CSV table of C-alpha atoms in Angstrom, one decimal:
chain,number,residue,atom,x,y,z
X,1,MET,CA,14.9,19.0,14.6
X,2,ARG,CA,14.2,19.9,11.0
X,3,VAL,CA,13.2,17.1,8.7
X,4,VAL,CA,12.6,17.2,4.9
X,5,ILE,CA,10.5,14.3,3.5
X,6,VAL,CA,10.8,13.7,-0.3
X,7,GLY,CA,7.7,12.1,-1.6
X,8,ALA,CA,4.2,12.3,-0.3
X,9,GLY,CA,2.7,8.9,-1.2
X,10,ILE,CA,1.3,6.5,1.4
X,11,LEU,CA,4.7,6.1,3.0
X,12,GLY,CA,5.8,9.7,3.0
X,13,SER,CA,2.5,10.9,4.3
X,14,SER,CA,2.7,8.4,7.1
X,15,VAL,CA,6.2,9.6,8.1
X,16,ALA,CA,4.9,13.2,8.0
X,17,TYR,CA,1.9,12.4,10.1
X,18,HIS,CA,3.8,10.4,12.8
X,19,LEU,CA,6.6,12.9,13.0
X,20,SER,CA,4.0,15.8,13.4
X,21,LEU,CA,2.8,14.2,16.6
X,22,ASN,CA,6.1,15.5,18.1
X,23,ARG,CA,5.9,19.2,18.4
X,24,ASP,CA,9.7,19.6,18.5
X,25,VAL,CA,10.0,18.5,14.8
X,26,ALA,CA,9.7,21.0,11.9
X,27,ILE,CA,8.6,19.1,8.9
X,28,THR,CA,8.8,20.0,5.2
X,29,VAL,CA,7.3,17.7,2.6
X,30,ILE,CA,8.3,18.0,-1.0
X,31,ASP,CA,6.3,16.0,-3.6
X,32,GLU,CA,6.8,16.0,-7.4
X,33,ALA,CA,3.3,14.5,-8.1
X,34,HIS,CA,4.7,12.1,-10.7
X,35,GLN,CA,2.3,10.8,-13.3
X,36,GLY,CA,1.8,7.1,-12.4
X,37,LYS,CA,2.4,7.6,-8.7
X,38,ALA,CA,1.4,4.3,-7.1
X,39,THR,CA,-0.6,5.8,-4.3
X,40,LEU,CA,-2.8,7.6,-6.8
X,41,ALA,CA,-3.8,4.4,-8.5
X,42,GLY,CA,-3.9,1.9,-5.6
X,43,ALA,CA,-7.1,0.3,-4.2
X,44,GLY,CA,-5.9,-1.4,-1.2
X,45,ILE,CA,-6.6,-4.8,0.4
X,46,VAL,CA,-5.6,-5.2,4.0
X,47,CYS,CA,-5.5,-8.9,4.6
X,48,PRO,CA,-1.9,-10.0,5.2
X,49,TRP,CA,-2.7,-13.5,6.4
X,50,ALA,CA,-3.6,-14.7,2.9
X,51,THR,CA,-0.3,-13.8,1.2
X,52,LYS,CA,1.5,-16.6,-0.7
X,53,VAL,CA,4.9,-15.0,0.1
X,54,THR,CA,6.7,-17.2,2.5
X,55,ASP,CA,9.8,-15.1,3.3
X,56,PRO,CA,9.5,-14.8,7.2
X,57,ASP,CA,10.9,-11.3,7.3
X,58,PHE,CA,8.5,-10.1,4.7
X,59,TYR,CA,5.6,-11.7,6.4
X,60,ARG,CA,6.5,-10.3,9.8
X,61,PHE,CA,6.4,-6.8,8.4
X,62,TYR,CA,3.3,-7.5,6.3
X,63,ALA,CA,1.3,-8.9,9.2
X,64,ALA,CA,2.4,-6.1,11.5
X,65,GLY,CA,1.3,-3.6,8.9
X,66,GLY,CA,-2.1,-5.1,8.8
X,67,ALA,CA,-2.4,-5.1,12.6
X,68,TYR,CA,-1.5,-1.4,12.7
X,69,TYR,CA,-4.5,-0.3,10.7
X,70,ARG,CA,-6.9,-0.4,13.7
X,71,PRO,CA,-5.0,2.0,15.9
X,72,LEU,CA,-4.2,4.2,13.0
X,73,VAL,CA,-7.8,4.5,11.8
X,74,SER,CA,-8.9,5.2,15.3
X,75,ALA,CA,-6.3,8.0,15.7
X,76,LEU,CA,-7.2,9.6,12.4
X,77,LYS,CA,-10.9,9.4,13.3
X,78,GLU,CA,-10.2,11.5,16.5
X,79,LYS,CA,-8.7,14.1,14.2
X,80,GLY,CA,-11.8,14.2,12.0
X,81,GLU,CA,-10.3,12.1,9.2
X,82,THR,CA,-12.7,9.4,8.1
X,83,GLU,CA,-13.1,9.6,4.3
X,84,PHE,CA,-10.6,7.2,3.0
X,85,GLY,CA,-12.6,4.2,2.1
X,86,TYR,CA,-11.5,2.0,5.0
X,87,ARG,CA,-14.0,-0.7,6.0
X,88,GLN,CA,-13.6,-4.1,7.5
X,89,VAL,CA,-15.7,-6.1,5.1
X,90,GLY,CA,-14.0,-9.5,5.3
X,91,ALA,CA,-12.0,-11.3,2.7
X,92,LEU,CA,-12.9,-14.4,0.6
X,93,VAL,CA,-9.8,-16.5,-0.4
X,94,LEU,CA,-11.3,-18.3,-3.3
X,95,ALA,CA,-10.7,-21.8,-4.5
X,96,ASP,CA,-11.9,-23.8,-7.5
X,97,THR,CA,-11.3,-27.2,-6.0
X,98,ASP,CA,-11.2,-28.8,-2.6
X,99,GLU,CA,-7.5,-29.4,-3.0
X,100,GLN,CA,-6.9,-25.7,-3.5
X,101,LEU,CA,-9.1,-24.9,-0.5
X,102,GLN,CA,-7.0,-27.3,1.6
X,103,GLU,CA,-3.8,-25.6,0.4
X,104,ILE,CA,-5.3,-22.2,1.4
X,105,GLU,CA,-6.2,-23.5,4.9
X,106,ALA,CA,-2.8,-25.0,5.4
X,107,ARG,CA,-1.3,-21.6,4.6
X,108,VAL,CA,-3.7,-19.3,6.4
X,109,LEU,CA,-5.0,-21.1,9.5
X,110,PRO,CA,-1.6,-21.3,11.3
X,111,ARG,CA,-1.1,-17.6,10.7
X,112,VAL,CA,-4.4,-16.6,12.2
X,113,ALA,CA,-4.4,-19.0,15.1
X,114,ASN,CA,-3.4,-16.3,17.7
X,115,VAL,CA,-4.5,-13.2,15.8
X,116,PRO,CA,-7.8,-11.8,17.2
X,117,GLU,CA,-8.0,-9.1,14.5
X,118,ALA,CA,-8.4,-11.8,11.8
X,119,GLY,CA,-11.7,-12.9,13.3
X,120,GLU,CA,-13.2,-16.4,13.2
X,121,VAL,CA,-11.9,-17.8,10.0
X,122,ARG,CA,-14.1,-20.4,8.4
X,123,ARG,CA,-15.0,-22.2,5.2
X,124,VAL,CA,-17.9,-20.9,3.1
X,125,GLY,CA,-19.7,-22.6,0.3
X,126,ALA,CA,-20.9,-21.5,-3.1
X,127,ALA,CA,-24.4,-20.2,-2.0
X,128,GLU,CA,-23.0,-18.1,0.8
X,129,ILE,CA,-20.2,-16.7,-1.5
X,130,LYS,CA,-22.8,-15.6,-4.1
X,131,ALA,CA,-24.9,-14.0,-1.4
X,132,MET,CA,-21.8,-12.0,-0.2
X,133,PHE,CA,-20.7,-11.0,-3.7
X,134,PRO,CA,-23.6,-11.5,-6.2
X,135,PRO,CA,-21.8,-11.1,-9.5
X,136,LEU,CA,-19.5,-14.1,-8.9
X,137,ARG,CA,-19.7,-17.2,-11.0
X,138,ASP,CA,-21.0,-20.5,-9.6
X,139,GLY,CA,-19.0,-23.3,-8.2
X,140,LEU,CA,-16.6,-21.5,-6.0
X,141,SER,CA,-15.6,-22.3,-2.4
X,142,ALA,CA,-13.6,-20.1,-0.1
X,143,LEU,CA,-12.0,-19.5,3.2
X,144,TYR,CA,-13.6,-16.4,4.8
X,145,ILE,CA,-11.4,-14.1,6.9
X,146,PRO,CA,-13.7,-11.6,8.7
X,147,GLY,CA,-10.8,-9.3,9.6
X,148,GLY,CA,-10.0,-8.5,6.0
X,149,ALA,CA,-10.4,-4.9,5.0
X,150,ARG,CA,-10.1,-2.4,2.1
X,151,VAL,CA,-8.9,1.1,1.9
X,152,GLU,CA,-8.5,3.8,-0.8
X,153,ALA,CA,-4.8,4.7,-1.2
X,154,ARG,CA,-5.1,8.3,-2.3
X,155,GLY,CA,-7.7,8.9,0.4
X,156,LEU,CA,-5.6,7.5,3.2
X,157,ALA,CA,-2.5,9.4,2.1
X,158,GLY,CA,-4.5,12.6,1.9
X,159,ALA,CA,-5.9,12.0,5.4
X,160,MET,CA,-2.5,11.5,7.0
X,161,MET,CA,-1.1,14.5,5.2
X,162,ARG,CA,-3.9,16.8,6.3
X,163,ALA,CA,-3.4,15.6,9.8
X,164,ALA,CA,0.3,16.4,9.6
X,165,GLN,CA,-0.4,19.8,8.1
X,166,ALA,CA,-2.9,20.5,10.9
X,167,ASN,CA,0.1,19.9,13.3
X,168,GLY,CA,2.3,22.3,11.4
X,169,ALA,CA,3.9,20.3,8.6
X,170,GLN,CA,4.5,22.2,5.4
X,171,LEU,CA,3.8,20.6,2.0
X,172,HIS,CA,5.4,21.9,-1.3
X,173,GLN,CA,5.0,20.7,-4.8
X,174,GLY,CA,8.1,20.5,-7.0
X,175,HIS,CA,11.4,18.7,-7.6
X,176,ALA,CA,13.6,18.1,-4.6
X,177,ASN,CA,17.3,18.4,-5.8
X,178,ILE,CA,19.4,16.3,-3.4
X,179,THR,CA,23.2,16.8,-3.4
X,180,ALA,CA,25.8,16.0,-0.8
X,181,GLU,CA,28.6,17.7,1.1
X,182,GLY,CA,30.7,14.8,2.2
X,183,SER,CA,28.3,12.3,3.8
X,184,ARG,CA,25.5,14.8,4.4
X,185,ALA,CA,22.6,15.4,2.1
X,186,ILE,CA,21.6,18.9,1.1
X,187,VAL,CA,18.1,19.5,-0.3
X,188,LYS,CA,17.1,22.4,-2.7
X,189,LEU,CA,13.7,23.3,-3.9
X,190,ASP,CA,13.6,25.8,-6.8
X,191,GLY,CA,17.2,26.6,-6.2
X,192,LYS,CA,16.7,27.4,-2.5
X,193,VAL,CA,18.3,25.3,0.2
X,194,ILE,CA,15.8,23.7,2.6
X,195,ASP,CA,17.4,23.5,6.0
X,196,ALA,CA,17.4,19.9,7.1
X,197,ASP,CA,19.0,17.9,9.9
X,198,LEU,CA,17.5,14.8,8.4
X,199,VAL,CA,16.3,13.9,4.9
X,200,VAL,CA,13.7,11.1,4.5
X,201,VAL,CA,13.4,9.8,1.0
X,202,THR,CA,10.1,8.1,0.3
X,203,ALA,CA,10.0,8.7,-3.5
X,204,GLY,CA,8.5,5.4,-4.5
X,205,ALA,CA,9.6,4.0,-7.9
X,206,TRP,CA,11.5,7.3,-8.6
X,207,VAL,CA,13.9,6.8,-5.7
X,208,ASN,CA,17.0,6.1,-7.8
X,209,GLN,CA,16.3,9.2,-9.9
X,210,THR,CA,16.0,11.2,-6.7
X,211,LEU,CA,19.4,9.8,-5.4
X,212,THR,CA,21.3,10.3,-8.7
X,213,ASN,CA,23.1,13.4,-7.8
X,214,ILE,CA,24.7,11.9,-4.7
X,215,GLY,CA,25.9,8.8,-6.6
X,216,ALA,CA,23.6,6.4,-4.7
X,217,SER,CA,21.0,3.8,-5.8
X,218,ILE,CA,19.1,1.1,-4.1
X,219,GLY,CA,17.6,-2.3,-5.2
X,220,VAL,CA,14.2,-1.1,-6.4
X,221,VAL,CA,12.8,-1.3,-9.9
X,222,PRO,CA,9.5,0.0,-11.3
X,223,GLN,CA,6.6,-2.3,-12.1
X,224,ARG,CA,3.4,-1.0,-13.9
X,225,GLY,CA,0.0,-1.9,-12.6
X,226,GLN,CA,-3.3,-1.3,-14.4
X,227,ILE,CA,-6.5,-1.3,-12.3
X,228,VAL,CA,-10.1,-1.2,-13.7
X,229,HIS,CA,-12.9,0.6,-11.9
X,230,LEU,CA,-16.5,-0.3,-12.7
X,231,ARG,CA,-19.9,1.0,-11.5
X,232,VAL,CA,-22.7,-1.5,-10.8
X,233,LYS,CA,-26.4,-1.0,-9.9
X,234,GLU,CA,-26.2,-3.0,-6.7
X,235,GLU,CA,-25.3,-1.6,-3.2
X,236,THR,CA,-21.7,-2.7,-2.7
X,237,ILE,CA,-20.9,-1.2,0.7
X,238,ASP,CA,-20.5,-4.6,2.5
X,239,TRP,CA,-19.1,-6.7,-0.4
X,240,PRO,CA,-16.0,-8.6,0.8
X,241,VAL,CA,-12.5,-8.4,-0.8
X,242,LEU,CA,-11.9,-11.3,-3.2
X,243,LEU,CA,-8.5,-13.1,-3.3
X,244,PRO,CA,-8.5,-15.7,-6.0
X,245,GLN,CA,-5.7,-18.0,-6.9
X,246,GLY,CA,-3.1,-16.0,-8.8
X,247,SER,CA,-2.1,-12.4,-8.5
X,248,HIS,CA,-5.3,-10.7,-9.5
X,249,TYR,CA,-8.0,-9.5,-7.1
X,250,MET,CA,-11.4,-7.8,-6.8
X,251,LEU,CA,-13.0,-5.5,-4.2
X,252,ALA,CA,-15.8,-3.0,-3.8
X,253,PHE,CA,-16.2,0.4,-2.3
X,254,ASP,CA,-19.2,2.3,-0.8
X,255,ASP,CA,-20.2,4.1,-4.0
X,256,ASN,CA,-21.4,1.1,-6.0
X,257,ARG,CA,-17.9,0.7,-7.4
X,258,VAL,CA,-16.0,-2.5,-8.1
X,259,VAL,CA,-12.3,-2.5,-8.6
X,260,VAL,CA,-10.5,-5.2,-10.5
X,261,GLY,CA,-6.8,-5.5,-10.6
X,262,ALA,CA,-4.1,-5.7,-11.4
X,263,THR,CA,-1.4,-6.2,-14.0
X,264,ARG,CA,2.2,-6.7,-12.9
X,265,GLU,CA,4.2,-5.5,-15.8
X,266,ASN,CA,8.0,-5.6,-15.5
X,267,GLY,CA,10.5,-4.0,-17.8
X,268,VAL,CA,8.3,-1.1,-18.9
X,269,GLY,CA,10.1,1.5,-16.9
X,270,PHE,CA,8.0,4.6,-16.2
X,271,ASP,CA,5.7,4.2,-19.1
X,272,CYS,CA,2.3,5.2,-17.6
X,273,ARG,CA,0.2,4.4,-20.6
X,274,LEU,CA,-3.1,2.4,-20.4
X,275,THR,CA,-2.5,-0.4,-22.8
X,276,ALA,CA,-5.0,-2.6,-24.7
X,277,GLY,CA,-3.3,-5.7,-23.4
X,278,GLY,CA,-3.3,-4.6,-19.8
X,279,GLN,CA,-7.0,-3.6,-20.0
X,280,ALA,CA,-7.9,-6.9,-21.6
X,281,GLU,CA,-5.9,-8.9,-19.0
X,282,VAL,CA,-7.8,-7.3,-16.1
X,283,LEU,CA,-11.2,-7.3,-17.7
X,284,ASN,CA,-10.9,-10.9,-18.9
X,285,PHE,CA,-10.0,-12.0,-15.4
X,286,GLY,CA,-12.8,-10.0,-13.9
X,287,LEU,CA,-15.5,-11.2,-16.2
X,288,ALA,CA,-14.3,-14.8,-15.9
X,289,LEU,CA,-14.5,-14.6,-12.1
X,290,ALA,CA,-17.7,-12.5,-11.9
X,291,PRO,CA,-19.7,-12.7,-15.1
X,292,GLY,CA,-22.4,-10.7,-13.5
X,293,LEU,CA,-20.2,-7.6,-14.0
X,294,ALA,CA,-20.7,-7.8,-17.8
X,295,ASP,CA,-23.2,-5.0,-17.7
X,296,ALA,CA,-21.2,-2.8,-15.4
X,297,THR,CA,-20.2,0.7,-16.5
X,298,HIS,CA,-16.5,1.2,-17.0
X,299,ILE,CA,-15.6,4.3,-15.0
X,300,GLU,CA,-11.8,4.5,-15.4
X,301,THR,CA,-8.6,2.5,-15.5
X,302,ARG,CA,-5.9,3.7,-13.2
X,303,VAL,CA,-2.2,3.1,-13.9
X,304,GLY,CA,0.4,3.1,-11.2
X,305,ILE,CA,4.1,2.4,-11.0
X,306,ARG,CA,5.0,0.2,-8.0
X,307,PRO,CA,8.4,0.3,-6.4
X,308,MET,CA,9.5,-3.3,-6.3
X,309,ALA,CA,12.3,-4.4,-4.0
X,310,GLU,CA,14.7,-6.8,-5.7
X,311,SER,CA,15.0,-8.6,-2.3
X,312,VAL,CA,11.1,-8.9,-1.9
X,313,LYS,CA,11.5,-7.4,1.6
X,314,PRO,CA,10.9,-3.6,2.1
X,315,LEU,CA,13.8,-1.3,2.6
X,316,ILE,CA,13.6,0.8,5.7
X,317,GLY,CA,16.3,2.7,7.5
X,318,HIS,CA,19.5,4.7,7.1
X,319,LEU,CA,21.1,4.8,3.6
X,320,SER,CA,24.6,3.4,3.9
X,321,GLY,CA,27.3,6.0,3.3
X,322,PHE,CA,25.2,9.0,4.4
X,323,GLU,CA,24.7,10.2,7.9
X,324,ASN,CA,21.5,12.1,7.5
X,325,ILE,CA,19.4,10.2,4.9
X,326,LEU,CA,16.7,7.7,5.8
X,327,ILE,CA,15.0,5.6,3.1
X,328,GLY,CA,11.6,4.0,3.0
X,329,ASN,CA,10.9,2.0,-0.2
X,330,GLY,CA,10.4,-1.3,-1.9
X,331,LEU,CA,6.9,-2.0,-0.6
X,332,GLY,CA,5.7,-3.1,-4.0
X,333,ALA,CA,2.2,-4.5,-4.3
X,334,GLY,CA,1.9,-4.6,-0.5
X,335,GLY,CA,2.4,-0.8,-0.1
X,336,LEU,CA,-1.1,-0.1,1.3
X,337,THR,CA,-0.8,-2.8,3.9
X,338,MET,CA,2.8,-1.9,5.0
X,339,GLY,CA,3.0,1.8,4.2
X,340,PRO,CA,1.4,3.3,7.3
X,341,LEU,CA,3.4,1.2,9.6
X,342,ALA,CA,6.6,1.8,7.6
X,343,GLY,CA,6.1,5.5,8.1
X,344,LYS,CA,5.7,5.1,11.8
X,345,LEU,CA,8.8,3.0,12.0
X,346,LEU,CA,10.8,5.5,10.0
X,347,SER,CA,9.6,8.3,12.3
X,348,GLN,CA,10.8,6.4,15.3
X,349,VAL,CA,14.2,6.0,13.7
X,350,ALA,CA,14.3,9.7,12.9
X,351,LEU,CA,13.6,10.5,16.5
X,352,GLY,CA,16.2,8.2,17.8
X,353,GLN,CA,13.7,5.8,19.3
X,354,THR,CA,13.7,2.0,19.2
X,355,PRO,CA,11.3,1.1,16.4
X,356,ASP,CA,8.4,-1.2,17.2
X,357,LEU,CA,9.8,-3.8,14.7
X,358,ASP,CA,13.4,-4.9,14.4
X,359,LEU,CA,14.5,-3.3,11.2
X,360,THR,CA,17.8,-5.2,10.8
X,361,PRO,CA,16.4,-7.5,8.0
X,362,TYR,CA,15.2,-4.4,6.0
X,363,ALA,CA,18.5,-2.5,6.0
X,364,VAL,CA,19.2,-0.1,3.1
X,365,ARG,CA,22.4,-0.4,1.2
X,366,SER,CA,23.6,1.7,-1.7
X,367,LEU,CA,24.4,-0.3,-4.8
């Protein structure tokens, strides 16, 4: 079987990797390397149990995505791929008041009751919190989830793509021009047809631009996120992920780097600019939560365009009206948690296998 994958972000790279484990599949990946590609900006938190999203179908996928990281990391390690920032450092779900802490416990504890990978979840007080993440302000309480982890998006996508290439997958840079003959998609790169029995479109926020020539579109819109990277003097390798109330977050990586994010800017299209307002929003949040970061060195601010599903739930499966197009999209801010599993599930569909998760709630329909 010949498969063309359009888009090599976290999801497309996962599809390529998982399909490459089957030696009967010839894989061609085409990536346009868009400025603002979400995978290039993302600093990922893998802690699905703390989400405030209550949609049961979303949470089922989100939790399964988090659980899949352990076997994936183990498999990549066997192939020599270890440099993608993954570490299980735990997560602190922060609260300002006892009432907030009780609300967090009411949400999280039922979810982790029978989930061994979450670890022994417990309350922690202000002194222990400061010991775990020294720049934080005083007076916080938290629910500590030992199973929380972090990962670098671009590093993980790169690791999966390298593993796929080692198994024979071909990666090309350029624009994939998708047209249709009846209900079948045809892919061209630089004017040349790329033979494909199946086309897997994992083009992120640019999916509807990719589908324009076949008259299709799906319910996904772009959302800009600006994420600040800081350098501190302290050793940060074991600092936990921080999940405060609200949509912002903070985490640290091995290289004395603290990441603060992120804006959620709707209605800006594909504008990839770093803005004064976005930078101020993230820094003001970060310094209010962790005043000890005031002397940190600003390294960079990354800007990514997330593909947000209008239905909240990811979109995974066959594109209605076309017999040989699969879609993976709509992962939004949860892309790093769900992306690797979504790629595995799409590969199972491509191979005619029963996917590990029932994909009926995530069906893809052309608008």
